[in-house]
């Protein structure tokens, strides 16, 4: 009985770790969608580029793991943020007055561009970011990888900081105002272009941070962003597009369901189960769990 409980707790912890990574990535998509009302399909590959930036930063920093891992996190966050801002300035900003389908196609083009760049520069080989937390922690009868605990605690801290920023700071409140009504925000003197730049920078930083946290566990490879991107959009739809609490809850639900199903049943079918949940939710509640129904004229 005790073995079963320990096994369940390990699966639950693993689901929470993955779920928080999903949530961090989905939050970036949610923030951008809230501002521009476009699905940014290139977001997952900014996560991937951030992971490679972290790998390069760690390699340059040297063999002292504590310093190299901090360098990996800072490098991933910085590069992902810069790429996100450049994506807005040179692509999305120029398409603001165009039909949404144009931005949608541009996002897919960016996705392919970033993935092709990674393949051309780094090749298809897997890379690893080394971490000083590559050991087991014993909590009672549980044995937990320390890096997983780092992912868990740092993700919670990042999400809590984001929520505080959005709810308690002037800039964060301005961002939410732009998301609710860009025209109304302009009328009260908010610089919507500046707020959009900040939104993209935050979204990129979250993607880079998530990548640097999980890369020591999952490794770094060119299609890692495309795989996560699809699940992040599942989460956004499940939680309600543009809904921040929904993105967090959706990420945790998806991560836990995947982990428990893979642990107790067949791991090969866990993605099928995850997308089956999406379809079921869309049928029962098309606006998502936390979304609001739109009134028809």
CSV table of C-alpha atoms in Angstrom, one decimal:
chain,number,residue,atom,x,y,z
A,1,UNK,CA,0.0,0.0,0.0
A,2,UNK,CA,2.8,2.4,0.9
A,3,UNK,CA,4.6,1.6,-2.4
A,4,UNK,CA,1.4,2.5,-4.3
A,5,UNK,CA,1.1,5.8,-2.4
A,6,UNK,CA,4.7,6.7,-3.1
A,7,UNK,CA,4.3,5.8,-6.8
A,8,UNK,CA,1.2,8.0,-7.0
A,9,UNK,CA,2.9,10.9,-5.3
A,10,UNK,CA,5.9,10.6,-7.6
A,11,UNK,CA,3.5,10.7,-10.6
A,12,UNK,CA,1.6,13.6,-9.2
A,13,UNK,CA,4.9,15.5,-8.6
A,14,UNK,CA,6.0,14.8,-12.1
A,15,UNK,CA,2.7,16.0,-13.5
A,16,UNK,CA,3.0,19.2,-11.5
A,17,UNK,CA,6.5,19.8,-12.8
A,18,UNK,CA,5.5,19.4,-16.4
A,19,UNK,CA,2.2,21.2,-15.8
A,20,UNK,CA,4.0,24.3,-14.5
A,21,UNK,CA,6.2,24.3,-17.6
A,22,UNK,CA,3.1,24.1,-19.8
A,23,UNK,CA,1.5,26.9,-17.8
A,24,UNK,CA,4.5,29.2,-18.1
A,25,UNK,CA,4.5,28.7,-21.9
A,26,UNK,CA,0.7,29.0,-22.2
A,27,UNK,CA,0.8,32.2,-20.2
A,28,UNK,CA,3.0,33.8,-22.9
A,29,UNK,CA,0.5,32.9,-25.6
A,30,UNK,CA,-2.3,34.1,-23.4
A,31,UNK,CA,-0.7,37.5,-22.8
A,32,UNK,CA,-0.1,38.1,-26.5
A,33,UNK,CA,-3.6,36.9,-27.4
A,34,UNK,CA,-5.1,39.2,-24.8
A,35,UNK,CA,-3.3,42.2,-26.4
A,36,UNK,CA,-3.5,41.5,-30.1
A,37,UNK,CA,-6.2,38.8,-30.4
A,38,UNK,CA,-4.0,36.6,-32.5
A,39,UNK,CA,-2.8,33.1,-31.9
A,40,UNK,CA,1.0,33.4,-31.9
A,41,UNK,CA,2.1,29.9,-33.2
A,42,UNK,CA,5.7,31.0,-33.2
A,43,UNK,CA,5.8,31.2,-29.4
A,44,UNK,CA,6.9,27.6,-28.8
A,45,UNK,CA,9.9,28.0,-31.0
A,46,UNK,CA,11.0,31.1,-29.0
A,47,UNK,CA,11.0,28.6,-26.1
A,48,UNK,CA,13.2,26.3,-28.2
A,49,UNK,CA,15.6,29.1,-29.2
A,50,UNK,CA,15.8,30.2,-25.5
A,51,UNK,CA,16.8,26.6,-24.6
A,52,UNK,CA,19.7,26.8,-27.2
A,53,UNK,CA,20.7,30.2,-25.9
A,54,UNK,CA,20.8,28.7,-22.4
A,55,UNK,CA,23.0,25.9,-23.7
A,56,UNK,CA,25.4,28.3,-25.3
A,57,UNK,CA,25.5,30.6,-22.3
A,58,UNK,CA,26.2,27.7,-20.0
A,59,UNK,CA,29.0,26.5,-22.3
A,60,UNK,CA,30.6,29.9,-22.4
A,61,UNK,CA,30.3,30.4,-18.6
A,62,UNK,CA,32.6,27.4,-17.9
A,63,UNK,CA,32.7,24.2,-15.9
A,64,UNK,CA,31.4,25.6,-12.5
A,65,UNK,CA,27.9,24.3,-12.6
A,66,UNK,CA,26.3,27.0,-10.3
A,67,UNK,CA,27.6,29.8,-12.5
A,68,UNK,CA,26.9,28.1,-15.8
A,69,UNK,CA,23.3,27.3,-14.9
A,70,UNK,CA,22.6,30.8,-13.8
A,71,UNK,CA,24.1,32.0,-17.1
A,72,UNK,CA,21.9,29.5,-18.9
A,73,UNK,CA,18.8,30.9,-17.3
A,74,UNK,CA,19.8,34.5,-17.9
A,75,UNK,CA,20.8,33.8,-21.5
A,76,UNK,CA,17.6,31.9,-22.2
A,77,UNK,CA,15.4,34.7,-20.8
A,78,UNK,CA,17.3,37.5,-22.5
A,79,UNK,CA,17.4,35.9,-26.0
A,80,UNK,CA,13.7,34.7,-25.9
A,81,UNK,CA,12.6,38.2,-24.9
A,82,UNK,CA,14.6,39.9,-27.6
A,83,UNK,CA,13.3,37.5,-30.3
A,84,UNK,CA,9.7,38.1,-29.0
A,85,UNK,CA,10.1,41.9,-29.2
A,86,UNK,CA,11.7,41.7,-32.7
A,87,UNK,CA,8.8,39.5,-33.8
A,88,UNK,CA,6.4,42.2,-32.8
A,89,UNK,CA,8.4,45.1,-34.3
A,90,UNK,CA,9.2,43.5,-37.7
A,91,UNK,CA,6.2,41.2,-38.2
A,92,UNK,CA,3.1,41.6,-36.1
A,93,UNK,CA,3.2,45.4,-35.8
A,94,UNK,CA,3.2,45.7,-39.6
A,95,UNK,CA,0.1,43.5,-39.8
A,96,UNK,CA,-2.1,45.2,-37.2
A,97,UNK,CA,-4.5,46.5,-39.8
A,98,UNK,CA,-4.4,43.3,-41.9
A,99,UNK,CA,-7.0,40.5,-41.5
A,100,UNK,CA,-6.2,38.1,-38.7
A,101,UNK,CA,-5.5,35.3,-41.1
A,102,UNK,CA,-2.5,37.2,-42.3
A,103,UNK,CA,-1.0,37.4,-38.8
A,104,UNK,CA,-1.9,33.7,-38.4
A,105,UNK,CA,0.1,32.8,-41.5
A,106,UNK,CA,3.0,35.1,-40.4
A,107,UNK,CA,3.1,33.3,-37.1
A,108,UNK,CA,3.4,29.9,-38.8
A,109,UNK,CA,6.2,31.4,-41.0
A,110,UNK,CA,8.1,32.5,-38.0
A,111,UNK,CA,7.7,29.1,-36.4
A,112,UNK,CA,9.2,27.4,-39.5
A,113,UNK,CA,12.0,30.1,-39.7
A,114,UNK,CA,13.1,29.6,-36.1
A,115,UNK,CA,13.0,25.8,-36.4
A,116,UNK,CA,14.9,25.9,-39.6
A,117,UNK,CA,17.5,28.2,-38.1
A,118,UNK,CA,18.0,25.8,-35.1
A,119,UNK,CA,18.4,22.8,-37.4
A,120,UNK,CA,20.9,24.7,-39.7
A,121,UNK,CA,23.0,26.0,-36.8
A,122,UNK,CA,22.9,23.2,-34.2
A,123,UNK,CA,21.8,20.2,-36.3
A,124,UNK,CA,19.4,17.4,-35.1
A,125,UNK,CA,21.5,16.3,-32.2
A,126,UNK,CA,20.3,16.5,-28.6
A,127,UNK,CA,22.2,18.9,-26.3
A,128,UNK,CA,22.2,19.1,-22.5
A,129,UNK,CA,22.3,21.9,-20.1
A,130,UNK,CA,24.2,20.7,-17.0
A,131,UNK,CA,22.8,21.6,-13.6
A,132,UNK,CA,24.2,21.7,-10.1
A,133,UNK,CA,20.9,20.0,-8.9
A,134,UNK,CA,21.5,16.6,-10.5
A,135,UNK,CA,20.9,14.5,-7.4
A,136,UNK,CA,18.1,12.9,-5.5
A,137,UNK,CA,16.3,14.5,-2.5
A,138,UNK,CA,14.7,12.1,0.0
A,139,UNK,CA,11.5,13.4,1.6
A,140,UNK,CA,10.1,10.6,3.9
A,141,UNK,CA,9.8,7.6,1.6
A,142,UNK,CA,9.9,9.7,-1.6
A,143,UNK,CA,13.0,10.1,-3.7
A,144,UNK,CA,12.8,13.2,-5.9
A,145,UNK,CA,15.2,14.6,-8.4
A,146,UNK,CA,16.4,18.0,-7.1
A,147,UNK,CA,16.0,19.7,-10.5
A,148,UNK,CA,12.3,18.8,-10.5
A,149,UNK,CA,12.0,20.6,-7.2
A,150,UNK,CA,13.8,23.6,-8.7
A,151,UNK,CA,11.4,23.6,-11.6
A,152,UNK,CA,8.5,23.4,-9.2
A,153,UNK,CA,9.6,26.2,-6.9
A,154,UNK,CA,10.9,28.6,-9.6
A,155,UNK,CA,7.7,28.2,-11.7
A,156,UNK,CA,5.5,29.0,-8.7
A,157,UNK,CA,7.7,32.0,-7.9
A,158,UNK,CA,7.6,33.2,-11.6
A,159,UNK,CA,3.8,32.8,-11.8
A,160,UNK,CA,3.3,34.6,-8.4
A,161,UNK,CA,5.5,37.4,-9.6
A,162,UNK,CA,3.6,37.8,-12.8
A,163,UNK,CA,0.3,37.9,-11.1
A,164,UNK,CA,1.6,40.5,-8.6
A,165,UNK,CA,2.9,42.5,-11.6
A,166,UNK,CA,-0.4,42.4,-13.4
A,167,UNK,CA,-2.5,43.2,-10.4
A,168,UNK,CA,-0.4,45.5,-8.3
A,169,UNK,CA,1.8,47.6,-10.6
A,170,UNK,CA,0.9,50.6,-12.8
A,171,UNK,CA,2.4,48.9,-15.8
A,172,UNK,CA,0.6,45.7,-15.2
A,173,UNK,CA,-2.8,47.4,-14.7
A,174,UNK,CA,-2.1,49.3,-17.9
A,175,UNK,CA,-1.4,46.0,-19.7
A,176,UNK,CA,-4.7,44.6,-18.5
A,177,UNK,CA,-6.5,47.7,-19.6
A,178,UNK,CA,-5.1,47.4,-23.1
A,179,UNK,CA,-6.1,43.8,-23.2
A,180,UNK,CA,-9.7,44.7,-22.2
A,181,UNK,CA,-10.1,47.6,-24.6
A,182,UNK,CA,-7.2,49.0,-26.7
A,183,UNK,CA,-9.4,52.0,-27.8
A,184,UNK,CA,-10.4,52.8,-24.2
A,185,UNK,CA,-6.8,52.5,-23.1
A,186,UNK,CA,-5.7,55.0,-25.8
A,187,UNK,CA,-8.4,57.4,-24.7
A,188,UNK,CA,-7.1,57.5,-21.1
A,189,UNK,CA,-3.5,58.1,-22.3
A,190,UNK,CA,-2.0,54.7,-22.3
A,191,UNK,CA,0.7,54.1,-24.9
A,192,UNK,CA,-0.7,50.8,-26.4
A,193,UNK,CA,2.3,50.3,-28.6
A,194,UNK,CA,4.6,50.4,-25.6
A,195,UNK,CA,2.4,48.0,-23.6
A,196,UNK,CA,2.3,45.6,-26.5
A,197,UNK,CA,6.2,45.6,-26.6
A,198,UNK,CA,6.2,44.9,-22.9
A,199,UNK,CA,3.7,42.1,-23.3
A,200,UNK,CA,5.9,40.4,-26.0
A,201,UNK,CA,9.0,40.8,-23.8
A,202,UNK,CA,7.2,39.2,-20.8
A,203,UNK,CA,5.9,36.4,-23.0
A,204,UNK,CA,9.4,35.7,-24.4
A,205,UNK,CA,10.9,35.9,-20.9
A,206,UNK,CA,8.4,33.3,-19.6
A,207,UNK,CA,9.2,31.0,-22.5
A,208,UNK,CA,13.0,31.3,-22.0
A,209,UNK,CA,12.7,30.8,-18.3
A,210,UNK,CA,10.6,27.7,-18.7
A,211,UNK,CA,13.0,26.3,-21.3
A,212,UNK,CA,16.1,26.8,-19.0
A,213,UNK,CA,14.3,25.2,-16.1
A,214,UNK,CA,13.2,22.0,-17.9
A,215,UNK,CA,16.1,21.6,-20.4
A,216,UNK,CA,18.4,19.7,-17.9
A,217,UNK,CA,15.6,17.1,-17.7
A,218,UNK,CA,14.3,16.9,-21.3
A,219,UNK,CA,17.4,18.0,-23.2
A,220,UNK,CA,17.6,20.5,-26.0
A,221,UNK,CA,16.6,19.7,-29.6
A,222,UNK,CA,15.2,21.6,-32.6
A,223,UNK,CA,11.5,20.3,-32.5
A,224,UNK,CA,11.1,20.7,-28.7
A,225,UNK,CA,9.2,24.0,-29.3
A,226,UNK,CA,6.8,22.6,-31.8
A,227,UNK,CA,5.8,19.8,-29.5
A,228,UNK,CA,5.2,22.1,-26.6
A,229,UNK,CA,3.5,24.8,-28.7
A,230,UNK,CA,0.7,22.5,-29.6
A,231,UNK,CA,0.1,21.5,-26.0
A,232,UNK,CA,0.3,25.2,-24.9
A,233,UNK,CA,-2.5,26.0,-27.3
A,234,UNK,CA,-4.5,23.1,-26.0
A,235,UNK,CA,-4.1,24.6,-22.6
A,236,UNK,CA,-5.1,28.1,-23.7
A,237,UNK,CA,-8.3,26.8,-25.3
A,238,UNK,CA,-9.1,24.6,-22.3
A,239,UNK,CA,-8.6,27.5,-19.9
A,240,UNK,CA,-10.3,30.1,-22.2
A,241,UNK,CA,-8.2,32.2,-24.7
A,242,UNK,CA,-6.8,35.3,-23.1
A,243,UNK,CA,-7.6,34.0,-19.5
A,244,UNK,CA,-4.5,34.0,-17.3
A,245,UNK,CA,-6.0,31.8,-14.4
A,246,UNK,CA,-7.3,29.5,-17.1
A,247,UNK,CA,-3.8,29.1,-18.6
A,248,UNK,CA,-2.4,28.2,-15.2
A,249,UNK,CA,-5.2,25.7,-14.4
A,250,UNK,CA,-5.1,24.2,-17.8
A,251,UNK,CA,-1.4,23.6,-17.7
A,252,UNK,CA,-1.6,21.9,-14.4
A,253,UNK,CA,-4.6,19.7,-15.4
A,254,UNK,CA,-2.9,18.6,-18.6
A,255,UNK,CA,0.4,17.9,-16.9
A,256,UNK,CA,-1.2,15.8,-14.1
A,257,UNK,CA,-3.5,13.9,-16.5
A,258,UNK,CA,-0.6,13.0,-18.8
A,259,UNK,CA,1.6,11.9,-15.9
A,260,UNK,CA,-1.1,9.8,-14.2
A,261,UNK,CA,-2.3,8.2,-17.4
A,262,UNK,CA,1.2,7.4,-18.6
A,263,UNK,CA,2.1,6.0,-15.2
A,264,UNK,CA,-0.9,3.8,-14.7
A,265,UNK,CA,-1.8,2.9,-18.3
A,266,UNK,CA,0.1,3.2,-21.5
A,267,UNK,CA,2.5,6.2,-21.9
A,268,UNK,CA,2.2,6.0,-25.7
A,269,UNK,CA,-1.5,7.1,-25.5
A,270,UNK,CA,-1.1,10.0,-23.1
A,271,UNK,CA,-1.1,12.6,-25.9
A,272,UNK,CA,-4.3,11.1,-27.3
A,273,UNK,CA,-5.9,11.3,-23.9
A,274,UNK,CA,-4.8,15.0,-23.5
A,275,UNK,CA,-6.3,16.0,-26.9
A,276,UNK,CA,-9.4,13.9,-26.2
A,277,UNK,CA,-9.9,16.1,-23.1
A,278,UNK,CA,-9.6,19.2,-25.4
A,279,UNK,CA,-12.3,17.9,-27.8
A,280,UNK,CA,-14.6,17.0,-24.9
A,281,UNK,CA,-14.3,20.4,-23.3
A,282,UNK,CA,-14.8,22.2,-26.6
A,283,UNK,CA,-18.0,20.2,-27.1
A,284,UNK,CA,-19.3,20.8,-23.6
A,285,UNK,CA,-18.0,24.3,-23.1
A,286,UNK,CA,-16.7,25.9,-26.4
A,287,UNK,CA,-15.5,29.0,-24.7
A,288,UNK,CA,-13.2,27.1,-22.4
A,289,UNK,CA,-13.4,26.3,-18.6
A,290,UNK,CA,-12.7,29.9,-17.6
A,291,UNK,CA,-13.8,31.7,-20.8
A,292,UNK,CA,-16.9,33.8,-21.1
A,293,UNK,CA,-19.6,33.3,-23.6
A,294,UNK,CA,-19.8,35.9,-26.4
A,295,UNK,CA,-23.1,37.5,-27.0
A,296,UNK,CA,-24.5,37.3,-30.5
A,297,UNK,CA,-26.0,40.3,-32.0
